[in-house]
Amino acid sequence: MCLGIPHEVVDVMDEDTCLIKVGDVKQHCFIGLVEDLKPGEWVVVHAGFAIDRIEPEEAKANLQLIQTYLEPETRA
Amino acid sequence: MPDADPRTHEAPPRATDAHDAFDPHVYKDADVVAGLQAKIASLADEIGRPVKLMHICGTHEHEMGRFALRDLIPESVEVLAGPGCPVCVCDNEYINLAIQLSQRPDTIVTSFGDMLAVPGSIPLEGERRGDVRMSLLDARAQGGDVRTVYSVFDAATLAKENPDKEVVFFSVGFETTVVAVAAMLKRGAPDNLSIIEANYYTPPATNLLPTLDGFDIEGFILPGHAVTITGLRVYEHLPEQGIACAAGGFEPADVLVSIVALLEQIRDGTPRIDNPYNRLVKYDGNEKAKRELDEVFEIAPIRWRGIAEIPASGYKLRPAYRHYSATDRFAGHLEAVDLAGAEHPKGCRCAEVTLGQIRPDECGVFGKLCTPDAPYGPCMVSHEGTCRAWYLFGMGKEKIHVEVA
């Protein structure tokens, strides 16, 4: 049941609540477990709350990591 | 800004930040997926014998079906579904309690949609064949006030809107879901809200699996969103027992790369915990979430339906929060239900499916007495249930040739 979907934060209302973009609509999301979120950041949302954020740099590093699995010789 | 593509409803990339913004679609990239497919095939050749892997997340099973991922990997690599669906392992005790509470006056029982259709152990009189048991939907049909919510926060809102009623949230879920309940209670919940604590903690179950007869799983795809909360350290017992581990995300590239990571470890004989889902998963998890979870809940033994009571595998409210426990609040107000009967209805093999011991299509009632429209056992109910995913996506039928494009 741990379905989590990445969504973009469009507005931060207070330290516990934000609006996320879900398709063409905005939806409330609880963000009390992720600190200092700003609009434009991405969070993974499970059952109405953000389990954590995704930093663009980490996403880029992750994609590079996946690429290295295609070439095992290059990975330490 | 150009319009969104009407066929996909996906916004076009923004020119200003195209290089910086996170793009979830890159993990579906056909070249990456095809590359991983070839890599898995060559690793399977190198290993040269059949290998069994297991994931323990219902969403993994669902995505494996949705993207036909089993059709991309060779016959010699079998990926089995383990106990990864909380709705499927939720004990009858909690389902019966929720049904009984829904039949009290001035009581609203809320839960996730999946949970409402799962039969417990109270018999249902009616025309359907077999050992048919009652679900919360049947309780609603008989006049109970049972409502679907999307989150525990919706249940709290409902409690505020109905101050003259008792609102019960049937909190079924693994660590990912429980943490939201902790966060909500910690911030102050209405007094007329209570929680049915059907909350499960996964690592002790993965500790139990290797002790079962005939266990021959060589690698685990760890549940990407549960470990986002708990971190990976809590699974260190698996590589210590010689079992390969990799944190698995849920896009096609994420699932396939975790299989590559496992096969590499198996080929090299070096079991460890790899983290190819590191855009989200940290080795120590989400520290703030873990703190709040620990403040509100404590670890306790709990019964996993069809498996056993597993020590230290459940979350119970701590003494400071016990007044929110539905079990405590309504103790003595309900008739005892006999739990001595079979945990699953007669003929249902969900227990073996949940442990990865049989495939859904080896069960006699699968697709016959038991379908998504009329589920007989729990694994056919939930979108995360193995049987439902197999029925829905035709898994278990002959392999199909999939072109990655």
XYZ file of C-alpha atoms in Angstrom:
481
model
C 0.000 0.000 0.000
C 3.035 2.256 0.026
C 2.084 3.846 -3.270
C 3.986 7.110 -3.581
C 3.767 9.508 -6.485
C 6.071 12.470 -7.120
C 4.277 15.797 -7.253
C 5.446 19.386 -7.569
C 4.782 21.785 -4.697
C 2.957 24.857 -5.996
C 2.247 26.754 -2.776
C 3.371 26.369 0.832
C 0.636 27.499 3.243
C 2.268 26.754 6.599
C 4.884 24.393 7.977
C 2.445 21.468 7.821
C 0.426 22.150 4.683
C 1.070 22.796 1.024
C -0.677 22.597 -2.308
C 0.660 20.099 -4.823
C -0.006 19.926 -8.539
C -1.907 16.749 -9.410
C -2.539 16.696 -13.154
C -4.504 19.853 -13.841
C -5.722 20.411 -10.276
C -4.173 21.396 -6.974
C -4.531 19.270 -3.881
C -3.710 19.754 -0.191
C -0.789 17.785 1.142
C 0.623 17.378 4.671
C 4.312 18.281 4.722
C 5.054 18.206 8.461
C 7.727 15.522 8.007
C 9.748 17.389 5.373
C 11.534 20.536 6.471
C 11.735 23.914 4.688
C 9.854 23.062 1.519
C 9.546 25.720 -1.150
C 7.279 26.019 -4.200
C 8.816 24.326 -7.231
C 10.315 21.494 -5.170
C 9.160 17.904 -5.726
C 7.845 15.592 -3.015
C 6.763 11.957 -3.066
C 3.211 11.786 -1.755
C 1.654 8.785 -0.044
C -1.937 8.877 1.308
C -2.103 12.640 1.660
C 1.348 13.381 3.023
C 4.850 13.932 1.715
C 7.207 11.111 2.736
C 10.269 13.048 1.513
C 11.516 15.509 -1.075
C 13.399 14.804 -4.295
C 16.275 17.207 -4.959
C 17.004 17.750 -8.663
C 20.720 17.094 -8.042
C 19.934 13.806 -6.295
C 17.630 12.820 -9.142
C 20.395 13.566 -11.617
C 22.889 11.567 -9.555
C 20.379 8.702 -9.359
C 19.970 8.640 -13.120
C 23.755 8.571 -13.509
C 23.911 5.709 -11.001
C 21.343 3.769 -13.028
C 23.449 4.379 -16.150
C 26.503 2.926 -14.388
C 24.622 -0.359 -13.876
C 24.655 -0.664 -17.659
C 28.480 -0.474 -17.564
C 29.570 -2.326 -14.409
C 33.262 -1.745 -15.105
C 32.858 1.963 -14.446
C 31.277 1.551 -11.033
C 33.441 1.319 -7.934
C 4.209 28.832 -22.606
C 2.909 26.225 -25.100
C -0.217 24.229 -24.260
C -0.073 20.809 -22.675
C -0.222 17.887 -25.091
C -3.947 16.999 -25.122
C -3.186 13.293 -25.608
C -1.036 12.899 -22.553
C -2.159 15.863 -20.411
C 1.478 16.334 -19.647
C 2.857 19.826 -19.557
C 5.692 20.493 -22.001
C 9.104 21.111 -20.459
C 9.649 24.687 -19.344
C 12.391 26.389 -21.284
C 13.784 28.278 -18.283
C 14.528 25.381 -15.975
C 14.469 22.366 -18.279
C 17.939 21.332 -17.143
C 17.356 21.770 -13.434
C 13.817 20.591 -12.693
C 13.128 17.038 -11.627
C 11.506 15.009 -14.389
C 9.839 11.758 -13.262
C 9.535 10.525 -16.849
C 13.233 9.857 -17.389
C 12.862 6.626 -15.406
C 10.567 5.289 -18.124
C 13.110 6.064 -20.856
C 13.042 3.332 -23.511
C 16.822 3.293 -24.065
C 17.509 2.917 -20.345
C 14.867 0.192 -20.007
C 16.165 -1.689 -23.055
C 19.735 -1.397 -21.746
C 18.705 -2.794 -18.367
C 16.770 -5.599 -20.063
C 19.900 -6.620 -21.985
C 21.988 -6.355 -18.829
C 19.631 -8.651 -16.915
C 19.753 -11.185 -19.760
C 23.557 -11.222 -19.786
C 23.785 -11.497 -15.984
C 21.301 -14.390 -16.055
C 23.531 -16.103 -18.647
C 26.633 -15.546 -16.532
C 24.913 -16.977 -13.450
C 23.731 -19.919 -15.554
C 21.147 -21.357 -13.148
C 17.642 -20.364 -12.011
C 17.509 -17.530 -9.475
C 14.570 -16.533 -7.296
C 14.132 -12.940 -6.157
C 11.365 -11.487 -4.036
C 9.872 -8.044 -3.624
C 7.829 -7.204 -0.554
C 5.704 -4.318 -1.757
C 2.275 -4.531 -3.347
C 3.071 -1.528 -5.511
C 6.027 -3.445 -6.983
C 3.678 -6.282 -7.963
C 1.219 -3.805 -9.454
C 3.919 -2.032 -11.485
C 5.466 -5.339 -12.621
C 2.068 -6.182 -14.076
C 1.279 -2.732 -15.416
C 4.568 -2.444 -17.309
C 4.786 -6.188 -18.159
C 8.216 -6.272 -16.513
C 8.171 -10.058 -15.995
C 7.997 -10.359 -19.775
C 11.254 -8.406 -20.061
C 13.325 -10.758 -17.938
C 14.532 -14.289 -18.765
C 12.732 -17.413 -17.524
C 15.628 -18.247 -15.234
C 15.071 -15.106 -13.144
C 11.866 -15.420 -11.164
C 10.572 -12.423 -9.217
C 8.075 -13.485 -6.559
C 5.699 -11.329 -4.557
C 6.210 -11.522 -0.790
C 4.130 -10.165 2.092
C 3.902 -6.610 0.776
C 0.226 -5.827 0.903
C -0.957 -4.576 4.303
C -4.596 -5.121 3.414
C -3.769 -8.773 2.655
C -1.929 -9.440 5.921
C -4.342 -7.439 8.109
C -5.608 -9.796 10.772
C -9.291 -10.774 11.047
C -9.368 -9.357 14.562
C -9.168 -5.795 13.196
C -11.601 -6.349 10.316
C -14.161 -7.873 12.696
C -13.666 -4.986 15.137
C -14.228 -2.422 12.371
C -17.384 -4.241 11.233
C -18.742 -4.381 14.781
C -17.994 -0.709 15.377
C -19.738 0.276 12.128
C -22.898 -1.334 13.478
C -22.950 0.820 16.617
C -25.200 3.893 16.575
C -23.546 7.292 16.018
C -20.317 5.741 14.835
C -18.592 6.348 11.506
C -15.911 3.861 10.438
C -13.407 5.164 7.898
C -10.617 3.464 6.001
C -8.824 3.294 2.680
C -11.031 2.016 -0.137
C -9.149 -1.271 -0.460
C -9.753 -2.227 3.142
C -13.528 -1.926 2.894
C -13.940 -4.964 0.649
C -11.771 -7.411 2.600
C -13.742 -10.201 4.250
C -12.929 -10.910 7.904
C -14.191 -13.985 9.737
C -17.823 -13.076 10.431
C -19.988 -15.271 8.131
C -22.180 -13.489 5.571
C -25.604 -14.981 4.919
C -26.533 -14.730 1.249
C -26.685 -16.360 -2.127
C -22.966 -16.384 -3.006
C -21.372 -19.811 -3.060
C -18.616 -20.841 -0.711
C -17.471 -19.849 2.749
C -18.409 -16.186 2.236
C -17.413 -13.784 5.013
C -18.488 -10.266 5.784
C -16.541 -7.148 4.750
C -17.038 -3.513 5.738
C -18.924 -2.988 2.468
C -21.368 -5.698 3.568
C -21.624 -3.922 6.914
C -22.477 -0.722 5.042
C -25.112 -2.560 2.995
C -26.651 -3.593 6.302
C -26.885 0.013 7.459
C -23.450 0.689 8.961
C -21.888 4.111 8.394
C -18.689 3.147 6.579
C -16.789 5.723 4.552
C -13.739 5.726 2.315
C -11.032 8.254 3.098
C -7.866 9.102 1.221
C -5.828 9.796 4.342
C -5.920 9.904 8.129
C -6.180 13.683 7.798
C -9.544 13.248 6.044
C -10.699 11.075 8.950
C -9.690 13.821 11.409
C -11.607 16.418 9.366
C -14.655 14.153 9.390
C -14.381 13.880 13.178
C -14.275 17.687 13.503
C -17.337 17.990 11.267
C -19.254 15.390 13.293
C -18.574 16.277 16.947
C -21.616 14.307 18.141
C -20.364 11.050 16.581
C -17.483 8.689 17.161
C -15.204 8.523 14.127
C -12.999 5.434 13.878
C -10.051 5.350 11.475
C -9.147 1.793 10.502
C -5.428 2.448 10.231
C -4.093 -0.358 8.103
C -0.618 -0.026 6.696
C 3.105 -0.443 6.883
C 5.645 2.037 8.243
C 4.991 4.528 5.428
C 1.320 4.809 6.313
C 1.674 4.655 10.103
C 3.948 7.666 10.178
C 1.091 9.886 8.931
C -1.084 8.698 11.832
C 1.735 9.538 14.243
C 2.193 13.010 12.752
C -1.544 13.711 12.890
C -2.020 12.521 16.515
C 1.080 14.396 17.666
C -0.331 17.653 16.304
C -3.586 17.162 18.207
C -6.544 15.115 16.992
C -10.246 15.554 17.866
C -11.337 13.604 20.987
C -14.053 11.751 19.065
C -11.470 10.181 16.738
C -10.021 6.760 17.445
C -7.628 4.454 15.619
C -7.771 0.724 14.916
C -4.087 -0.168 15.177
C -3.563 -2.606 12.291
C -0.090 -1.239 11.727
C 2.682 -3.485 10.465
C 6.482 -3.166 10.519
C 8.162 -5.079 7.672
C 11.744 -6.002 8.684
C 10.793 -8.684 11.262
C 8.718 -10.414 8.542
C 11.733 -10.517 6.227
C 13.641 -11.991 9.137
C 11.038 -14.738 9.478
C 10.909 -15.700 5.782
C 14.387 -17.320 5.614
C 13.433 -19.595 8.519
C 10.530 -21.154 6.577
C 10.840 -24.615 5.015
C 11.872 -24.555 1.373
C 12.935 -20.910 1.400
C 15.184 -20.387 -1.619
C 15.041 -16.650 -2.295
C 18.486 -15.216 -3.075
C 17.648 -11.536 -3.223
C 15.121 -9.013 -1.950
C 13.930 -5.900 -3.747
C 13.368 -3.701 -0.684
C 10.185 -1.590 -0.588
C 11.286 1.853 -1.782
C 8.771 3.950 0.111
C 8.833 2.043 3.399
C 12.623 2.430 3.452
C 12.273 6.134 2.630
C 10.921 6.367 6.192
C 12.928 3.689 8.050
C 16.135 3.699 6.044
C 18.058 0.621 4.933
C 19.962 -0.140 8.134
C 16.969 -2.100 9.486
C 17.491 -4.677 6.719
C 21.145 -5.414 7.475
C 20.090 -8.818 8.857
C 19.431 -9.975 5.282
C 22.929 -9.647 3.749
C 24.260 -11.102 7.002
C 22.241 -14.208 6.121
C 23.664 -14.212 2.595
C 20.685 -12.570 0.919
C 21.269 -9.853 -1.684
C 19.322 -6.594 -1.210
C 18.546 -3.517 -3.276
C 16.174 -0.644 -2.574
C 13.614 -0.632 -5.367
C 11.810 2.353 -6.816
C 8.666 1.934 -8.847
C 9.268 3.209 -12.362
C 10.275 0.545 -14.929
C 13.958 1.564 -14.825
C 13.894 1.558 -11.007
C 12.524 -1.984 -10.767
C 14.843 -3.338 -13.457
C 17.956 -1.684 -12.038
C 17.242 -3.202 -8.633
C 17.087 -6.619 -10.334
C 20.461 -5.872 -12.002
C 21.926 -4.910 -8.619
C 20.678 -8.163 -7.050
C 21.956 -10.333 -9.919
C 25.400 -8.701 -9.726
C 25.586 -9.425 -5.998
C 24.458 -13.020 -6.572
C 26.943 -13.542 -9.419
C 29.805 -12.159 -7.333
C 28.700 -13.826 -4.087
C 28.779 -10.456 -2.305
C 25.433 -9.873 -0.578
C 25.006 -6.279 0.589
C 22.402 -3.509 0.444
C 22.557 -1.490 -2.764
C 20.568 1.702 -3.139
C 19.716 2.350 -6.783
C 16.693 4.443 -5.593
C 18.905 7.043 -3.962
C 17.011 10.029 -5.331
C 14.593 9.323 -2.469
C 16.013 6.678 -0.114
C 18.651 7.658 2.460
C 20.550 4.979 4.348
C 19.087 6.205 7.644
C 15.682 7.167 6.276
C 13.660 10.262 7.113
C 14.941 11.217 10.580
C 12.063 13.556 11.426
C 9.479 10.961 10.414
C 11.245 8.277 12.461
C 11.304 10.563 15.536
C 7.581 11.305 15.344
C 6.750 7.654 14.692
C 8.751 6.614 17.742
C 7.145 9.288 19.901
C 3.583 8.102 19.221
C 3.957 4.375 18.565
C 5.910 1.547 20.141
C 6.857 -1.769 18.586
C 4.709 -4.740 19.621
C 3.930 -8.264 18.434
C 1.106 -8.516 15.874
C -0.613 -11.294 13.937
C -0.054 -11.342 10.163
C -3.058 -12.951 8.522
C -2.244 -16.439 7.291
C 1.368 -16.234 8.471
C 1.750 -16.089 12.249
C 2.101 -13.713 15.126
C 5.500 -12.127 14.470
C 7.324 -10.600 17.438
C 8.123 -6.871 17.261
C 6.423 -6.463 13.879
C 3.549 -4.133 14.750
C 3.001 -0.566 15.917
C 0.828 0.101 18.993
C 0.034 3.526 20.433
C 2.229 4.491 23.377
C 0.541 5.051 26.793
C 0.351 8.844 26.251
C -1.701 8.249 23.089
C -3.713 5.168 24.105
C -6.898 7.200 24.549
C -6.994 7.261 20.740
C -6.993 3.449 20.554
C -10.340 2.094 19.343
C -9.555 -1.248 21.003
C -9.235 0.450 24.395
C -12.066 2.935 23.922
C -14.677 0.347 22.996
C -13.409 -2.526 25.153
C -16.300 -4.155 26.954
C -18.881 -2.606 24.621
C -18.635 -5.270 21.928
C -19.457 -8.964 21.735
C -16.437 -11.219 21.433
C -16.036 -12.742 17.941
C -14.762 -16.291 17.741
C -11.431 -16.193 15.907
C -10.904 -19.943 16.181
C -12.023 -20.677 12.585
C -9.769 -20.688 9.548
C -8.051 -17.367 8.975
C -8.952 -17.454 5.301
C -12.177 -18.772 3.737
C -12.242 -22.438 2.770
C -10.281 -23.048 -0.461
C -8.516 -19.675 -0.378
C -4.708 -19.973 -0.606
C -3.840 -16.333 0.141
C -1.541 -17.467 2.959
C 0.750 -19.288 0.514
C 0.455 -16.537 -2.108
C 1.492 -13.949 0.482
C 4.631 -15.913 1.330
C 5.513 -16.448 -2.343
C 5.081 -20.221 -1.938
C 2.544 -20.550 -4.752
C 1.539 -18.361 -7.671
C -2.015 -16.985 -7.665
C -3.022 -19.157 -10.614
C -2.155 -22.273 -8.589
C -5.070 -21.473 -6.253
C -8.272 -23.377 -7.089
C -10.635 -20.449 -6.590
C -8.500 -17.866 -8.473
C -10.507 -16.319 -11.305
C -13.455 -18.592 -10.556
C -15.016 -18.068 -7.112
C -12.570 -15.244 -6.553
C -12.451 -12.230 -8.887
C -11.942 -8.484 -8.335
C -15.738 -7.996 -8.567
C -16.430 -10.653 -5.947
C -13.213 -11.214 -3.994
C -13.204 -14.338 -1.855
C -9.826 -13.827 -0.196
C -7.907 -10.645 0.675
C -5.234 -10.841 -2.047
C -7.931 -10.343 -4.709
C -9.298 -7.216 -3.020
C -6.536 -4.706 -2.806
C -4.969 -2.953 -5.768
C -1.753 -4.048 -4.082
C -2.897 -7.661 -3.751
C -0.898 -10.212 -5.715
C -3.979 -12.077 -6.949
C -5.682 -8.924 -8.118
C -2.582 -7.772 -10.010
C -2.279 -11.204 -11.660
C -5.967 -11.233 -12.605
C -5.923 -7.660 -13.866
C -2.737 -7.841 -15.931
C -3.001 -11.464 -17.085
C 0.236 -12.458 -15.385
C 0.753 -16.198 -15.312
C -0.493 -16.445 -18.878
C 2.175 -17.259 -21.447
C 5.023 -14.779 -21.717
C 4.443 -12.152 -24.341
C 7.064 -10.560 -26.510
C 7.446 -6.961 -25.403
C 9.021 -4.335 -27.615
C 10.533 -1.538 -25.550
C 9.677 1.649 -27.418
